[in-house]
C-alpha cells in the first residue's frame, strides 16, 4: 500500500458521492496503490449507508464506524491506527479541501519531507468568526511552539506513516498535528492549496473552539518542554516562591528579635507564610509529576526518544523501517541506558 487517505466524516451525506468521485479522479492517474479510510464519527444521517455502499462498489474504500460522535481528533486517530500506506493523507469530507492539492503534497513528500501541510491561503470561510481567530491562533501557536506553519486548521496534509503511528492525539489536539510532528523530529513543509466554501451540510464548529485552542496550547507547550522533567517548571517557581517567603520571614524575625518590634499584625507575615507554603506545594506537584512521568513511560514501555534510523547496529537489527516503534520493540538488554529514567543501571 502506498497511500492511505484518511477522511473524518460526521453527517456529510450530501458530500460523500462527490467526495468519492473527486478523490478517485485525482488519485487514479497517480498510479499508486491506495486506500480510502473513512472514519464515520457517529453520523446520524445517511453517511454510513452511503460509505458502506461505496465499500461494496470499490474495495479500496474502508469504513471505521464509531459507536457515537467522538470528535474529529478521534476520527483522525482511528484513520492513523488503521492506515497502511507509506504516506497518509488527511482530508475533510465536506469538499472544502480540493483534492487536487494531493499531488502537490506528494511532490513535497518525494523531496524528503516527513509532513507536508496544506495552507488555505485563500480560505473560503467567514472572516470575523473563522478566518481572523484562526490567523491569531496560528500566529500565537507558532510563537509558542516554534513551528512556523500558517494553517493548522487545514485538514489537507500528508504525513509519512512512521510519524502518524508515533502520534498520540487526545481531546482536540488534531489542530496541533504539525507541532506534535515537529516535536517528534519530523521535517516539515507547507504548500498553498485550494479551498472552497461549504456547499452542503453545516460546519461542526463555532467560535468557541478558539478559546479551547488557547487551553490546548498550554498543554502542548508544557508537554513539549517539560513532559520528561516536570520538576523543572514547578520546582523553579516553587523554589522562587519559598525563597521569597523565607527571606521575608527572616527579615521579620530580625525585626522582632533584635529590634524588638511587634510583627503579629504585619501583612508581610501572612505573605511570608503563604509564599513558603505555596512554594512547597509547587515543588511537591513537580515531584508528583516526576513520578507520573516515570509510570507513563515505563508502565507502557514507551520510549523517551524517536529514532529515525540505526546505522551499523548488531546483526539482529530489524530490517523493516527503523522508527521509534521498532526501537521500543528491542529487548530490555539491547536498549541504550538512556531509556532508564531513574539514571540508575538497569536491573
Ligand atoms: N468532523 C468529524 N467529527 C466531528 C466534527 C467534524 O468527523 O465531531 C468532520 C467533518 O465531517 C468534516 C471535518 O471533520 O469532514 C471538518 O469539519 P467541519 O467542516 O465542520 O470544520 P470546518 O471546516 O468548519 O473547520
Ligand atoms: Mg469544513
GROMACS .gro file of C-alpha atoms and ligand atoms in nm:
model
  373
    1UNK     CA    1   0.000   0.000   0.000
    2UNK     CA    2   0.144   0.334  -0.100
    3UNK     CA    3  -0.122   0.583   0.004
    4UNK     CA    4  -0.383   0.598   0.278
    5UNK     CA    5  -0.642   0.872   0.254
    6UNK     CA    6  -0.798   0.940   0.593
    7UNK     CA    7  -1.138   1.113   0.590
    8UNK     CA    8  -1.327   1.215   0.905
    9UNK     CA    9  -1.699   1.201   0.836
   10UNK     CA   10  -1.972   1.340   1.056
   11UNK     CA   11  -2.311   1.390   0.896
   12UNK     CA   12  -2.186   1.465   0.546
   13UNK     CA   13  -2.443   1.268   0.342
   14UNK     CA   14  -2.471   1.525   0.063
   15UNK     CA   15  -2.096   1.543   0.018
   16UNK     CA   16  -1.999   1.176   0.010
   17UNK     CA   17  -2.077   1.085  -0.354
   18UNK     CA   18  -1.894   1.390  -0.491
   19UNK     CA   19  -1.607   1.336  -0.248
   20UNK     CA   20  -1.555   0.982  -0.376
   21UNK     CA   21  -1.569   1.096  -0.739
   22UNK     CA   22  -1.326   1.382  -0.685
   23UNK     CA   23  -1.083   1.172  -0.482
   24UNK     CA   24  -1.065   0.888  -0.733
   25UNK     CA   25  -1.037   1.138  -1.018
   26UNK     CA   26  -0.722   1.279  -0.862
   27UNK     CA   27  -0.581   0.954  -0.721
   28UNK     CA   28  -0.625   0.713  -1.015
   29UNK     CA   29  -0.392   0.897  -1.256
   30UNK     CA   30  -0.115   0.887  -0.992
   31UNK     CA   31  -0.082   0.513  -1.048
   32UNK     CA   32  -0.029   0.444  -0.678
   33UNK     CA   33  -0.184   0.167  -0.471
   34UNK     CA   34  -0.417   0.343  -0.230
   35UNK     CA   35  -0.693   0.301   0.027
   36UNK     CA   36  -0.960   0.547   0.136
   37UNK     CA   37  -1.019   0.515   0.509
   38UNK     CA   38  -1.337   0.687   0.617
   39UNK     CA   39  -1.386   0.733   0.989
   40UNK     CA   40  -1.759   0.768   1.038
   41UNK     CA   41  -1.772   0.966   1.358
   42UNK     CA   42  -2.116   0.855   1.476
   43UNK     CA   43  -2.311   1.014   1.192
   44UNK     CA   44  -2.687   1.023   1.244
   45UNK     CA   45  -2.775   1.082   0.879
   46UNK     CA   46  -2.726   0.851   0.580
   47UNK     CA   47  -2.347   0.897   0.575
   48UNK     CA   48  -2.269   0.544   0.692
   49UNK     CA   49  -2.512   0.382   0.446
   50UNK     CA   50  -2.353   0.574   0.161
   51UNK     CA   51  -2.000   0.489   0.271
   52UNK     CA   52  -2.092   0.124   0.311
   53UNK     CA   53  -2.233   0.122  -0.042
   54UNK     CA   54  -1.900   0.264  -0.162
   55UNK     CA   55  -1.707  -0.018   0.006
   56UNK     CA   56  -1.917  -0.270  -0.187
   57UNK     CA   57  -1.852  -0.090  -0.513
   58UNK     CA   58  -1.482  -0.020  -0.455
   59UNK     CA   59  -1.270  -0.245  -0.230
   60UNK     CA   60  -1.021   0.039  -0.180
   61UNK     CA   61  -1.276   0.216   0.038
   62UNK     CA   62  -1.289   0.116   0.405
   63UNK     CA   63  -1.511   0.248   0.680
   64UNK     CA   64  -1.436   0.266   1.050
   65UNK     CA   65  -1.769   0.332   1.216
   66UNK     CA   66  -1.769   0.483   1.564
   67UNK     CA   67  -2.039   0.395   1.816
   68UNK     CA   68  -2.104   0.763   1.880
   69UNK     CA   69  -1.962   1.103   1.793
   70UNK     CA   70  -1.610   1.109   1.937
   71UNK     CA   71  -1.486   1.417   1.753
   72UNK     CA   72  -1.257   1.492   1.463
   73UNK     CA   73  -0.940   1.418   1.660
   74UNK     CA   74  -1.062   1.066   1.735
   75UNK     CA   75  -1.161   1.022   1.370
   76UNK     CA   76  -0.810   1.115   1.254
   77UNK     CA   77  -0.665   0.893   1.522
   78UNK     CA   78  -0.865   0.592   1.407
   79UNK     CA   79  -0.756   0.657   1.050
   80UNK     CA   80  -0.394   0.669   1.162
   81UNK     CA   81  -0.431   0.345   1.357
   82UNK     CA   82  -0.571   0.155   1.060
   83UNK     CA   83  -0.361   0.322   0.789
   84UNK     CA   84  -0.118   0.100   0.597
   85UNK     CA   85   0.006   0.331   0.323
   86UNK     CA   86   0.361   0.465   0.325
   87UNK     CA   87   0.211   0.811   0.309
   88UNK     CA   88  -0.103   0.908   0.498
   89UNK     CA   89  -0.313   1.194   0.363
   90UNK     CA   90  -0.588   1.356   0.565
   91UNK     CA   91  -0.872   1.547   0.403
   92UNK     CA   92  -1.211   1.679   0.516
   93UNK     CA   93  -1.525   1.509   0.388
   94UNK     CA   94  -1.713   1.833   0.323
   95UNK     CA   95  -1.539   1.909  -0.010
   96UNK     CA   96  -1.387   2.228   0.132
   97UNK     CA   97  -1.039   2.085   0.072
   98UNK     CA   98  -0.987   2.046  -0.301
   99UNK     CA   99  -0.832   1.700  -0.363
  100UNK     CA  100  -0.625   1.846  -0.648
  101UNK     CA  101  -0.386   1.953  -0.375
  102UNK     CA  102  -0.290   1.590  -0.309
  103UNK     CA  103  -0.028   1.563  -0.587
  104UNK     CA  104   0.128   1.888  -0.463
  105UNK     CA  105   0.163   1.742  -0.115
  106UNK     CA  106   0.307   1.419  -0.253
  107UNK     CA  107   0.564   1.610  -0.456
  108UNK     CA  108   0.693   1.765  -0.135
  109UNK     CA  109   0.698   1.426   0.038
  110UNK     CA  110   0.910   1.299  -0.254
  111UNK     CA  111   1.152   1.582  -0.184
  112UNK     CA  112   1.208   1.413   0.150
  113UNK     CA  113   0.983   1.597   0.393
  114UNK     CA  114   0.805   1.394   0.661
  115UNK     CA  115   0.496   1.613   0.698
  116UNK     CA  116   0.354   1.849   0.438
  117UNK     CA  117   0.075   2.084   0.545
  118UNK     CA  118  -0.176   2.244   0.315
  119UNK     CA  119  -0.218   2.617   0.353
  120UNK     CA  120  -0.561   2.762   0.268
  121UNK     CA  121  -0.417   3.092   0.153
  122UNK     CA  122  -0.747   3.191   0.000
  123UNK     CA  123  -0.974   3.044   0.265
  124UNK     CA  124  -1.345   3.045   0.185
  125UNK     CA  125  -1.495   3.089   0.531
  126UNK     CA  126  -1.646   3.388   0.716
  127UNK     CA  127  -1.378   3.641   0.809
  128UNK     CA  128  -1.476   3.754   1.157
  129UNK     CA  129  -1.589   3.425   1.307
  130UNK     CA  130  -1.341   3.189   1.139
  131UNK     CA  131  -1.051   3.339   0.947
  132UNK     CA  132  -0.945   3.609   1.192
  133UNK     CA  133  -0.948   3.391   1.506
  134UNK     CA  134  -0.767   3.120   1.314
  135UNK     CA  135  -0.495   3.364   1.199
  136UNK     CA  136  -0.440   3.490   1.553
  137UNK     CA  137  -0.438   3.137   1.696
  138UNK     CA  138  -0.190   3.014   1.436
  139UNK     CA  139   0.040   3.307   1.500
  140UNK     CA  140   0.024   3.250   1.875
  141UNK     CA  141   0.086   2.877   1.846
  142UNK     CA  142   0.378   2.930   1.609
  143UNK     CA  143   0.533   3.169   1.859
  144UNK     CA  144   0.486   2.923   2.144
  145UNK     CA  145   0.593   2.603   1.972
  146UNK     CA  146   0.847   2.749   1.732
  147UNK     CA  147   0.685   2.564   1.439
  148UNK     CA  148   0.632   2.807   1.151
  149UNK     CA  149   0.309   2.676   0.999
  150UNK     CA  150   0.045   2.916   0.869
  151UNK     CA  151  -0.264   2.699   0.879
  152UNK     CA  152  -0.313   2.430   1.140
  153UNK     CA  153  -0.686   2.412   1.069
  154UNK     CA  154  -0.631   2.281   0.716
  155UNK     CA  155  -0.704   1.911   0.720
  156UNK     CA  156  -0.538   1.854   0.383
  157UNK     CA  157  -0.199   1.724   0.490
  158UNK     CA  158   0.043   1.446   0.402
  159UNK     CA  159   0.244   1.252   0.659
  160UNK     CA  160   0.485   0.964   0.644
  161UNK     CA  161   0.335   0.656   0.808
  162UNK     CA  162   0.602   0.637   1.083
  163UNK     CA  163   0.509   0.984   1.203
  164UNK     CA  164   0.137   0.919   1.240
  165UNK     CA  165   0.200   0.584   1.407
  166UNK     CA  166   0.409   0.765   1.668
  167UNK     CA  167   0.147   1.028   1.731
  168UNK     CA  168  -0.095   1.002   2.023
  169UNK     CA  169  -0.380   1.250   1.994
  170UNK     CA  170  -0.620   1.347   2.270
  171UNK     CA  171  -0.905   1.595   2.312
  172UNK     CA  172  -0.898   1.831   2.015
  173UNK     CA  173  -0.526   1.814   1.956
  174UNK     CA  174  -0.560   1.737   1.584
  175UNK     CA  175  -0.507   2.109   1.531
  176UNK     CA  176  -0.159   2.068   1.673
  177UNK     CA  177  -0.054   1.782   1.445
  178UNK     CA  178   0.221   1.989   1.277
  179UNK     CA  179   0.359   2.090   1.616
  180UNK     CA  180   0.346   1.738   1.757
  181UNK     CA  181   0.510   1.605   1.440
  182UNK     CA  182   0.786   1.865   1.459
  183UNK     CA  183   0.839   1.767   1.820
  184UNK     CA  184   0.884   1.405   1.708
  185UNK     CA  185   1.158   1.536   1.482
  186UNK     CA  186   0.965   1.535   1.153
  187UNK     CA  187   1.086   1.766   0.879
  188UNK     CA  188   0.809   1.999   0.772
  189UNK     CA  189   0.697   2.172   0.454
  190UNK     CA  190   0.393   2.370   0.353
  191UNK     CA  191   0.214   2.418   0.020
  192UNK     CA  192  -0.075   2.650  -0.069
  193UNK     CA  193  -0.390   2.453  -0.155
  194UNK     CA  194  -0.730   2.544  -0.292
  195UNK     CA  195  -1.016   2.593  -0.051
  196UNK     CA  196  -1.386   2.606  -0.133
  197UNK     CA  197  -1.693   2.725   0.052
  198UNK     CA  198  -1.904   2.458   0.215
  199UNK     CA  199  -2.190   2.379  -0.023
  200UNK     CA  200  -2.380   2.112   0.168
  201UNK     CA  201  -2.426   2.040   0.535
  202UNK     CA  202  -2.312   2.263   0.817
  203UNK     CA  203  -1.984   2.336   0.990
  204UNK     CA  204  -1.942   2.143   1.313
  205UNK     CA  205  -1.753   2.419   1.491
  206UNK     CA  206  -1.822   2.768   1.618
  207UNK     CA  207  -1.621   3.049   1.770
  208UNK     CA  208  -1.597   2.856   2.098
  209UNK     CA  209  -1.313   2.644   1.974
  210UNK     CA  210  -1.080   2.943   1.960
  211UNK     CA  211  -1.078   2.956   2.337
  212UNK     CA  212  -1.025   2.584   2.368
  213UNK     CA  213  -0.725   2.621   2.139
  214UNK     CA  214  -0.560   2.852   2.391
  215UNK     CA  215  -0.602   2.592   2.666
  216UNK     CA  216  -0.473   2.320   2.435
  217UNK     CA  217  -0.173   2.537   2.360
  218UNK     CA  218  -0.081   2.542   2.728
  219UNK     CA  219  -0.098   2.162   2.733
  220UNK     CA  220   0.107   2.120   2.419
  221UNK     CA  221   0.363   2.377   2.525
  222UNK     CA  222   0.403   2.214   2.864
  223UNK     CA  223   0.430   1.863   2.721
  224UNK     CA  224   0.678   1.971   2.455
  225UNK     CA  225   0.908   2.137   2.700
  226UNK     CA  226   0.862   1.959   3.030
  227UNK     CA  227   0.696   1.622   2.970
  228UNK     CA  228   1.001   1.433   3.093
  229UNK     CA  229   1.106   1.688   3.357
  230UNK     CA  230   0.801   1.846   3.524
  231UNK     CA  231   1.004   1.929   3.835
  232UNK     CA  232   1.192   2.188   3.630
  233UNK     CA  233   0.888   2.402   3.571
  234UNK     CA  234   0.705   2.352   3.901
  235UNK     CA  235   1.024   2.335   4.104
  236UNK     CA  236   1.159   2.659   3.960
  237UNK     CA  237   0.859   2.865   4.066
  238UNK     CA  238   0.827   2.665   4.387
  239UNK     CA  239   1.182   2.743   4.493
  240UNK     CA  240   1.144   3.106   4.390
  241UNK     CA  241   0.830   3.149   4.599
  242UNK     CA  242   0.952   2.969   4.908
  243UNK     CA  243   1.285   3.155   4.884
  244UNK     CA  244   1.098   3.484   4.877
  245UNK     CA  245   0.883   3.375   5.171
  246UNK     CA  246   1.190   3.267   5.365
  247UNK     CA  247   1.373   3.599   5.315
  248UNK     CA  248   1.062   3.788   5.417
  249UNK     CA  249   1.022   3.570   5.727
  250UNK     CA  250   1.389   3.613   5.813
  251UNK     CA  251   1.357   3.989   5.794
  252UNK     CA  252   1.053   3.985   6.021
  253UNK     CA  253   1.237   3.762   6.270
  254UNK     CA  254   1.530   4.006   6.281
  255UNK     CA  255   1.288   4.293   6.343
  256UNK     CA  256   1.122   4.100   6.624
  257UNK     CA  257   1.432   3.960   6.797
  258UNK     CA  258   1.686   4.240   6.751
  259UNK     CA  259   1.475   4.550   6.707
  260UNK     CA  260   1.201   4.445   6.947
  261UNK     CA  261   0.919   4.531   6.708
  262UNK     CA  262   0.586   4.354   6.718
  263UNK     CA  263   0.517   4.165   6.392
  264UNK     CA  264   0.186   3.996   6.471
  265UNK     CA  265  -0.021   4.245   6.274
  266UNK     CA  266   0.208   4.273   5.973
  267UNK     CA  267   0.068   4.168   5.633
  268UNK     CA  268   0.422   4.066   5.540
  269UNK     CA  269   0.396   3.783   5.793
  270UNK     CA  270   0.093   3.635   5.621
  271UNK     CA  271   0.263   3.680   5.285
  272UNK     CA  272   0.579   3.511   5.403
  273UNK     CA  273   0.391   3.206   5.532
  274UNK     CA  274   0.176   3.197   5.217
  275UNK     CA  275   0.478   3.209   4.986
  276UNK     CA  276   0.662   2.936   5.170
  277UNK     CA  277   0.361   2.706   5.170
  278UNK     CA  278   0.275   2.770   4.807
  279UNK     CA  279   0.636   2.716   4.713
  280UNK     CA  280   0.649   2.382   4.891
  281UNK     CA  281   0.326   2.277   4.724
  282UNK     CA  282   0.463   2.362   4.382
  283UNK     CA  283   0.776   2.159   4.447
  284UNK     CA  284   0.558   1.870   4.562
  285UNK     CA  285   0.346   1.892   4.246
  286UNK     CA  286   0.669   1.879   4.048
  287UNK     CA  287   0.775   1.566   4.234
  288UNK     CA  288   0.436   1.404   4.177
  289UNK     CA  289   0.476   1.495   3.810
  290UNK     CA  290   0.813   1.321   3.802
  291UNK     CA  291   0.655   1.004   3.941
  292UNK     CA  292   0.371   1.021   3.690
  293UNK     CA  293   0.617   1.065   3.406
  294UNK     CA  294   0.803   0.754   3.512
  295UNK     CA  295   0.491   0.541   3.527
  296UNK     CA  296   0.376   0.690   3.196
  297UNK     CA  297   0.689   0.588   3.011
  298UNK     CA  298   0.784   0.272   3.197
  299UNK     CA  299   0.434   0.133   3.255
  300UNK     CA  300   0.359   0.149   2.884
  301UNK     CA  301   0.708   0.064   2.773
  302UNK     CA  302   0.727   0.395   2.592
  303UNK     CA  303   1.049   0.545   2.469
  304UNK     CA  304   1.158   0.898   2.557
  305UNK     CA  305   1.314   0.939   2.214
  306UNK     CA  306   1.226   0.880   1.850
  307UNK     CA  307   1.473   0.701   1.626
  308UNK     CA  308   1.500   0.792   1.259
  309UNK     CA  309   1.731   0.504   1.171
  310UNK     CA  310   2.004   0.291   1.317
  311UNK     CA  311   2.322   0.254   1.117
  312UNK     CA  312   2.559  -0.038   1.172
  313UNK     CA  313   2.382  -0.191   1.466
  314UNK     CA  314   2.412  -0.557   1.585
  315UNK     CA  315   2.325  -0.816   1.319
  316UNK     CA  316   1.977  -0.882   1.460
  317UNK     CA  317   1.866  -0.526   1.387
  318UNK     CA  318   1.514  -0.544   1.246
  319UNK     CA  319   1.525  -0.483   0.872
  320UNK     CA  320   1.184  -0.318   0.841
  321UNK     CA  321   1.175   0.061   0.875
  322UNK     CA  322   1.361   0.174   1.185
  323UNK     CA  323   1.147   0.409   1.382
  324UNK     CA  324   1.094   0.454   1.750
  325UNK     CA  325   0.829   0.185   1.720
  326UNK     CA  326   1.097  -0.070   1.640
  327UNK     CA  327   1.327   0.078   1.898
  328UNK     CA  328   1.073   0.006   2.170
  329UNK     CA  329   1.044  -0.346   2.043
  330UNK     CA  330   1.404  -0.424   2.136
  331UNK     CA  331   1.452  -0.648   2.434
  332UNK     CA  332   1.547  -0.465   2.752
  333UNK     CA  333   1.908  -0.576   2.739
  334UNK     CA  334   1.962  -0.417   2.400
  335UNK     CA  335   1.831  -0.078   2.499
  336UNK     CA  336   2.065   0.211   2.544
  337UNK     CA  337   2.100   0.322   2.907
  338UNK     CA  338   1.915   0.646   2.836
  339UNK     CA  339   1.579   0.465   2.847
  340UNK     CA  340   1.628   0.413   3.216
  341UNK     CA  341   1.456   0.714   3.360
  342UNK     CA  342   1.599   0.675   3.707
  343UNK     CA  343   1.953   0.736   3.599
  344UNK     CA  344   2.041   0.400   3.754
  345UNK     CA  345   2.176   0.089   3.586
  346UNK     CA  346   1.914  -0.149   3.455
  347UNK     CA  347   1.842  -0.439   3.689
  348LIG     N1  348  -1.596   1.605   1.174
  348LIG     C1  349  -1.594   1.484   1.242
  348LIG     N2  350  -1.636   1.482   1.372
  348LIG     C2  351  -1.681   1.594   1.437
  348LIG     C3  352  -1.679   1.717   1.368
  348LIG     C4  353  -1.636   1.719   1.236
  348LIG     O1  354  -1.554   1.383   1.187
  348LIG     O2  355  -1.719   1.584   1.554
  348LIG     C5  356  -1.551   1.609   1.034
  348LIG     C6  357  -1.649   1.671   0.936
  348LIG     O3  358  -1.741   1.579   0.887
  348LIG     C7  359  -1.556   1.724   0.830
  348LIG     C8  360  -1.431   1.762   0.906
  348LIG     O4  361  -1.436   1.690   1.028
  348LIG     O5  362  -1.525   1.625   0.735
  348LIG     C9  363  -1.421   1.911   0.932
  348LIG     O6  364  -1.538   1.958   0.994
  348LIG     P1  365  -1.605   2.098   0.955
  348LIG     O7  366  -1.615   2.112   0.808
  348LIG     O8  367  -1.731   2.110   1.032
  348LIG     O9  368  -1.498   2.201   1.012
  348LIG     P2  369  -1.462   2.344   0.947
  348LIG    O10  370  -1.423   2.318   0.804
  348LIG    O11  371  -1.585   2.425   0.958
  348LIG    O12  372  -1.348   2.393   1.031
  349LIG    MG1  373  -1.533   2.232   0.661
   0.00000   0.00000   0.00000
